[in-house]
Short mmCIF file of C-alpha atoms in Angstrom, two decimals:
data_model
loop_
_atom_site.label_atom_id
_atom_site.label_comp_id
_atom_site.label_asym_id
_atom_site.label_seq_id
_atom_site.Cartn_x
_atom_site.Cartn_y
_atom_site.Cartn_z
CA MET A 1 0.06 0.00 0.00
CA LYS A 2 1.31 3.38 -0.93
CA LYS A 3 2.33 5.60 1.92
CA SER A 4 0.27 8.73 2.45
CA GLU A 5 1.87 12.15 1.97
CA ASN A 6 1.76 12.78 5.67
CA SER A 7 3.56 9.51 6.36
CA VAL A 8 6.27 10.27 3.83
CA ALA A 9 6.70 13.78 5.22
CA ALA A 10 6.97 12.27 8.75
CA ASP A 11 9.62 9.79 7.62
CA LYS A 12 11.56 12.58 5.96
CA LEU A 13 11.49 14.68 9.07
CA ARG A 14 12.56 11.86 11.36
CA SER A 15 15.43 10.99 8.98
CA PHE A 16 16.57 14.59 8.82
CA GLU A 17 16.35 15.10 12.55
CA LEU A 18 18.22 11.89 13.24
CA GLN A 19 21.09 12.57 10.80
CA ALA A 20 21.52 16.25 10.24
CA LEU A 21 20.50 17.94 13.51
CA PRO A 22 23.41 16.49 15.54
CA LEU A 23 25.72 18.36 13.24
CA MET A 24 24.13 21.74 13.98
CA PRO A 25 26.51 22.67 16.81
CA GLN A 26 29.50 22.11 14.60
CA LEU A 27 28.07 24.21 11.72
CA TYR A 28 27.03 26.91 14.12
CA GLY A 29 30.67 27.06 15.33
CA ALA A 30 31.92 27.61 11.84
CA ALA A 31 29.15 30.08 11.08
CA LEU A 32 30.08 32.15 14.11
CA ARG A 33 33.70 32.30 13.03
CA TRP A 34 32.61 33.42 9.58
CA THR A 35 30.10 36.02 10.59
CA ARG A 36 31.50 37.17 14.01
CA ASN A 37 27.93 37.72 15.07
CA PRO A 38 25.74 35.25 17.07
CA SER A 39 22.57 36.49 15.52
CA ASP A 40 24.01 36.32 11.91
CA ALA A 41 25.39 32.89 12.69
CA GLU A 42 22.04 31.61 13.82
CA ASP A 43 20.41 32.98 10.72
CA LEU A 44 23.02 31.35 8.49
CA VAL A 45 22.52 28.01 10.18
CA GLN A 46 18.77 28.24 10.07
CA GLU A 47 18.87 29.09 6.40
CA THR A 48 21.29 26.31 5.79
CA PHE A 49 19.16 23.66 7.49
CA ALA A 50 15.98 24.97 5.85
CA LYS A 51 17.61 24.50 2.45
CA ALA A 52 19.00 21.14 3.50
CA TYR A 53 15.58 19.88 4.63
CA ILE A 54 13.99 20.98 1.34
CA ALA A 55 16.74 19.23 -0.64
CA TRP A 56 16.89 16.20 1.73
CA ALA A 57 15.72 13.87 -0.94
CA GLN A 58 18.71 14.81 -3.06
CA PHE A 59 21.19 13.76 -0.36
CA GLU A 60 22.72 10.42 -1.23
CA GLN A 61 22.48 8.35 1.88
CA GLY A 62 25.78 6.93 3.00
CA THR A 63 27.86 9.78 1.70
CA ASN A 64 29.47 12.57 3.68
CA LEU A 65 26.60 14.45 5.25
CA LYS A 66 28.86 16.98 6.99
CA ALA A 67 30.45 17.95 3.64
CA TRP A 68 27.01 18.23 2.05
CA LEU A 69 25.79 20.59 4.75
CA TYR A 70 28.99 22.55 4.76
CA ARG A 71 28.66 23.06 0.96
CA ILE A 72 25.10 24.36 1.43
CA MET A 73 26.24 26.64 4.23
CA THR A 74 29.18 27.95 2.16
CA ASN A 75 26.94 28.78 -0.77
CA THR A 76 24.37 30.38 1.58
CA HIS A 77 27.03 32.38 3.24
CA ILE A 78 28.35 33.73 0.00
CA ASN A 79 24.85 34.62 -1.18
CA LEU A 80 23.72 36.24 2.08
CA TYR A 81 26.84 37.75 3.51
CA ASN A 82 29.42 38.33 0.76
CA LYS A 83 28.47 41.92 0.19
CA ARG A 84 28.63 42.68 3.88
CA ALA A 85 31.90 40.70 4.16
CA LYS A 86 33.80 43.37 2.18
CA ASP A 87 32.92 45.91 4.90
CA GLN A 88 32.46 44.12 8.22
CA ALA A 89 32.94 40.38 7.96
CA LYS A 90 36.55 40.50 6.86
CA GLY A 91 37.40 40.04 10.54
CA ALA A 92 35.79 36.61 10.55
CA LEU A 93 39.15 35.05 11.60
CA ASP A 94 39.38 37.07 14.78
CA GLU A 95 39.21 33.81 16.82
CA LEU A 96 42.26 32.60 15.07
CA GLU A 97 45.49 32.70 17.05
CA ASP A 98 48.81 32.59 15.14
CA TRP A 99 49.80 29.27 16.57
CA GLN A 100 46.88 27.64 14.83
CA LEU A 101 48.60 28.33 11.49
CA GLY A 102 51.37 25.95 12.53
CA SER A 103 48.97 23.25 13.85
CA ALA A 104 47.05 23.26 10.53
CA GLU A 105 50.14 22.15 8.68
CA SER A 106 50.16 18.74 10.49
CA VAL A 107 46.38 18.41 9.97
CA THR A 108 46.28 19.13 6.23
CA SER A 109 49.42 17.35 5.15
CA THR A 110 51.98 14.89 6.34
CA SER A 111 54.92 17.23 5.70
CA SER A 112 56.76 19.05 8.38
CA ARG A 113 55.87 22.57 9.27
CA SER A 114 56.97 25.03 6.60
CA ALA A 115 59.65 27.60 7.21
CA GLU A 116 57.24 30.54 6.58
CA LEU A 117 54.84 29.18 9.23
CA GLU A 118 57.70 29.05 11.76
CA ALA A 119 58.30 32.67 10.90
CA ILE A 120 54.66 33.55 11.28
CA ASP A 121 54.80 32.25 14.83
CA ASN A 122 57.16 35.10 15.67
CA LEU A 123 54.75 37.78 14.47
CA PRO A 124 51.83 39.24 16.46
CA SER A 125 48.56 37.38 16.04
CA LYS A 126 46.79 40.62 15.07
CA ALA A 127 49.11 40.93 12.04
CA VAL A 128 48.27 37.40 11.01
CA LYS A 129 44.59 38.08 11.27
CA ASP A 130 44.76 41.32 9.39
CA ALA A 131 46.79 39.66 6.62
CA LEU A 132 44.34 36.76 6.40
CA ASN A 133 41.47 39.23 6.09
CA GLN A 134 43.14 40.68 2.96
CA ILE A 135 43.30 37.41 1.04
CA PRO A 136 40.71 37.15 -1.78
CA ASP A 137 37.59 35.07 -0.88
CA GLU A 138 38.41 32.06 -3.02
CA PHE A 139 41.67 31.53 -1.27
CA ARG A 140 40.43 32.62 2.25
CA MET A 141 37.64 30.04 2.21
CA VAL A 142 40.23 27.33 1.72
CA VAL A 143 42.32 28.78 4.50
CA TYR A 144 39.11 28.85 6.72
CA TYR A 145 38.57 25.23 6.23
CA ALA A 146 42.17 24.11 6.49
CA VAL A 147 43.39 26.48 9.29
CA VAL A 148 40.34 27.40 11.32
CA ASP A 149 38.30 24.21 11.04
CA GLY A 150 41.29 21.93 10.59
CA LEU A 151 39.68 19.92 7.77
CA PRO A 152 41.81 17.64 5.58
CA TYR A 153 42.27 18.26 1.91
CA ALA A 154 39.80 15.55 0.78
CA GLU A 155 36.98 16.92 2.94
CA ILE A 156 37.64 20.50 1.86
CA ALA A 157 37.43 19.30 -1.76
CA GLN A 158 34.08 17.69 -1.04
CA ILE A 159 32.72 20.85 0.60
CA MET A 160 33.86 23.14 -2.15
CA ASN A 161 33.07 20.64 -4.86
CA THR A 162 36.52 21.00 -6.37
CA PRO A 163 39.29 18.60 -6.96
CA VAL A 164 41.86 17.98 -4.23
CA GLY A 165 44.52 19.42 -6.46
CA THR A 166 42.53 22.71 -6.75
CA VAL A 167 42.30 22.83 -2.88
CA MET A 168 46.01 22.31 -2.58
CA SER A 169 46.74 24.97 -5.18
CA ARG A 170 44.41 27.48 -3.58
CA LEU A 171 45.86 26.86 -0.13
CA HIS A 172 49.37 27.21 -1.45
CA ARG A 173 48.48 30.47 -3.15
CA GLY A 174 46.70 31.72 0.01
CA LYS A 175 49.78 30.92 2.07
CA LYS A 176 51.93 32.62 -0.55
CA LEU A 177 49.80 35.79 -0.31
CA LEU A 178 49.80 35.53 3.45
CA LYS A 179 53.63 35.32 3.47
CA LYS A 180 53.97 38.40 1.21
CA LEU A 181 51.61 40.50 3.34
CA LEU A 182 53.31 39.45 6.53
CA ALA A 183 56.71 40.20 5.06
CA GLU A 184 55.52 43.67 4.27
CA TYR A 185 54.30 44.05 7.87
CA ALA A 186 57.46 42.68 9.29
CA ALA A 187 59.58 45.14 7.29
CA GLN A 188 57.45 47.98 8.58
CA GLU A 189 57.67 46.85 12.20
CA GLY A 190 61.34 46.04 12.15
CA TYR A 191 61.14 42.19 11.94
CA ASN A 192 63.58 40.37 9.73
CA VAL A 193 61.79 37.78 7.48
CA THR A 194 64.26 36.17 5.17
CA ASN A 195 63.57 34.18 1.99
CA SER A 196 64.01 31.00 4.04
CA GLY A 197 61.09 32.04 6.16
CA THR A 198 62.89 32.90 9.48
CA ALA A 199 61.86 35.86 11.60
CA ASN A 200 63.93 37.68 14.16
CA ASP A 201 63.41 40.78 16.17
#
C-alpha cells in the first residue's frame, strides 16, 4: 500500500532530525567564526538547515553528510553575506591565533611545518589576522577550512566541490599571499623575515 503524503513527510522529518541535527553545533561554530555575530550565525545555520531539509531527498544516503551541509552553508554564506563581508565580515578570523597556522600544517598534510609558518609564529597574532582578512575570498575560504576548522584536503574538496589538487593549489597560493603580506608588515615593524622564512626581532 502506498504511503500517504503525511507518512512520507513524517519519515523525511525523522530521518533529517536523526542525521542532520546532531551536526548543527559544529556548523554553528563555523558560522560564528565566519560572521563574528551570534545572530547572523544563527540566521546562517537556520537558512542552511531549511535549504538542506527541502533538498533532503537529493542527499545520497551513506555519503558525507557534513560535507554536504558545509557546501550548502558555504553557498548560503556567499549569497547572504558576501556583500557585507567586504565591509564588516573581513574580521571573521578574529578567533584565530597565530599558533593555529602551525597546527594546521600537520592536519592538512604529512609534511613538516613550513619555514614560513615558523616565521609567522614570531609575528603578532593581530598581524596574522589582518593579513588573512586581505586574502581574496576564493583563497580565504580554503584557509578557513584548513586552518580554522582543521579539515583535511579531501573533505575541503568535497565541501567546495573542487578537485583535491585545486584545494592544494588555492591553499598554496593563499599561504603565498599571506607570507607576502606578513613580510611587508614585518619590514614596517622591524622584523627580519628572510627568504628562508625565518623571523627575528
